[in-house]
Amino acid sequence: MPFFKAVLFDWVGTLIVPKWGPAEGRPRGASWIERSMRQLGRDASELQVRRISSALSTASRRPDVQQGWFQADASAESHRQGYNHWVNAAGIDSALAQEMYAALSDPTDARFAADAKPTFRTLKAAGLKLAVVSDIHFDLRPAFVKNDLGGYIDHFVLSFEHGVCKPDPAVFRLALDALGVRSCEALMVGDRSGYDGAAVEAGVATLLVPPLTQASQTRLHLVSAACGISSP
């Protein structure tokens, strides 16, 4: 019998590859930047992608930019403000900044971990309820529908819909209440200790996995094991 009755999953970095994230052998956010530049018909050479990535990385370390991102996912408006402050600090022109934001906010091109669907299937077959708990500024449900994963998720707790973000324990309690389980009956799965790990403050056991950098990575089999379920 499973150790838990429900599993809560983080989204970016846990289930999908971050668009602004490390890319093996390439500049951070390379695919996202490259796609945006090509949409505008611009030179998307590795040199240009590296230049944009470097400017964004440098800007992201500025205290004022970091402050602008604090709790930014509490609403779509606050996220856009934080983003604008970041790209302005990086010297990104308005046309490219707009194209990059559109790509960043598009759920339909999400790259899910290869073992996401098998893991969901195994957990649901064992009778567990599943929720996605994400600090996000847009509706990510279409990503699950497009990838034939929507039927596995019982509830979504998206920060912009509730005005509260991780690491506030209230985020996790929203998921527990929606699923009808107690904190001791749930497992939180994420990739960031300072945010997803805060579930322990709500009394929820937490499993942290390495951040997803390539869709081919397999780490989610650890969830089944943590729940006391033998993978098929």
PDB file of C-alpha atoms in Angstrom, residues 2 7 9 118-130 220 223-225 227 229:
ATOM      1  CA  PRO A   2       1.414   3.475  -0.904  1.00  0.00           C
ATOM      2  CA  VAL A   7       1.624  13.883  -4.671  1.00  0.00           C
ATOM      3  CA  PHE A   9       4.408  18.456  -8.270  1.00  0.00           C
ATOM      4  CA  PRO A 118       4.954   6.990 -16.949  1.00  0.00           C
ATOM      5  CA  THR A 119       5.281   8.380 -13.436  1.00  0.00           C
ATOM      6  CA  PHE A 120       1.818   9.936 -13.497  1.00  0.00           C
ATOM      7  CA  ARG A 121       0.388   6.673 -14.822  1.00  0.00           C
ATOM      8  CA  THR A 122       2.042   4.615 -12.090  1.00  0.00           C
ATOM      9  CA  LEU A 123       0.898   6.939  -9.306  1.00  0.00           C
ATOM     10  CA  LYS A 124      -2.690   7.109 -10.549  1.00  0.00           C
ATOM     11  CA  ALA A 125      -2.833   3.337 -10.979  1.00  0.00           C
ATOM     12  CA  ALA A 126      -1.878   3.060  -7.294  1.00  0.00           C
ATOM     13  CA  GLY A 127      -4.822   5.292  -6.377  1.00  0.00           C
ATOM     14  CA  LEU A 128      -2.971   8.543  -5.586  1.00  0.00           C
ATOM     15  CA  LYS A 129      -4.319  12.007  -6.271  1.00  0.00           C
ATOM     16  CA  LEU A 130      -2.050  14.417  -8.150  1.00  0.00           C
ATOM     17  CA  LEU A 220      10.826  11.056 -11.551  1.00  0.00           C
ATOM     18  CA  VAL A 223       8.748   9.594  -6.772  1.00  0.00           C
ATOM     19  CA  SER A 224       7.210   6.147  -7.111  1.00  0.00           C
ATOM     20  CA  ALA A 225       9.908   4.707  -4.878  1.00  0.00           C
ATOM     21  CA  CYS A 227       5.664   6.545  -2.266  1.00  0.00           C
ATOM     22  CA  ILE A 229       5.228   1.895  -5.225  1.00  0.00           C
TER      23      ILE A 229
END
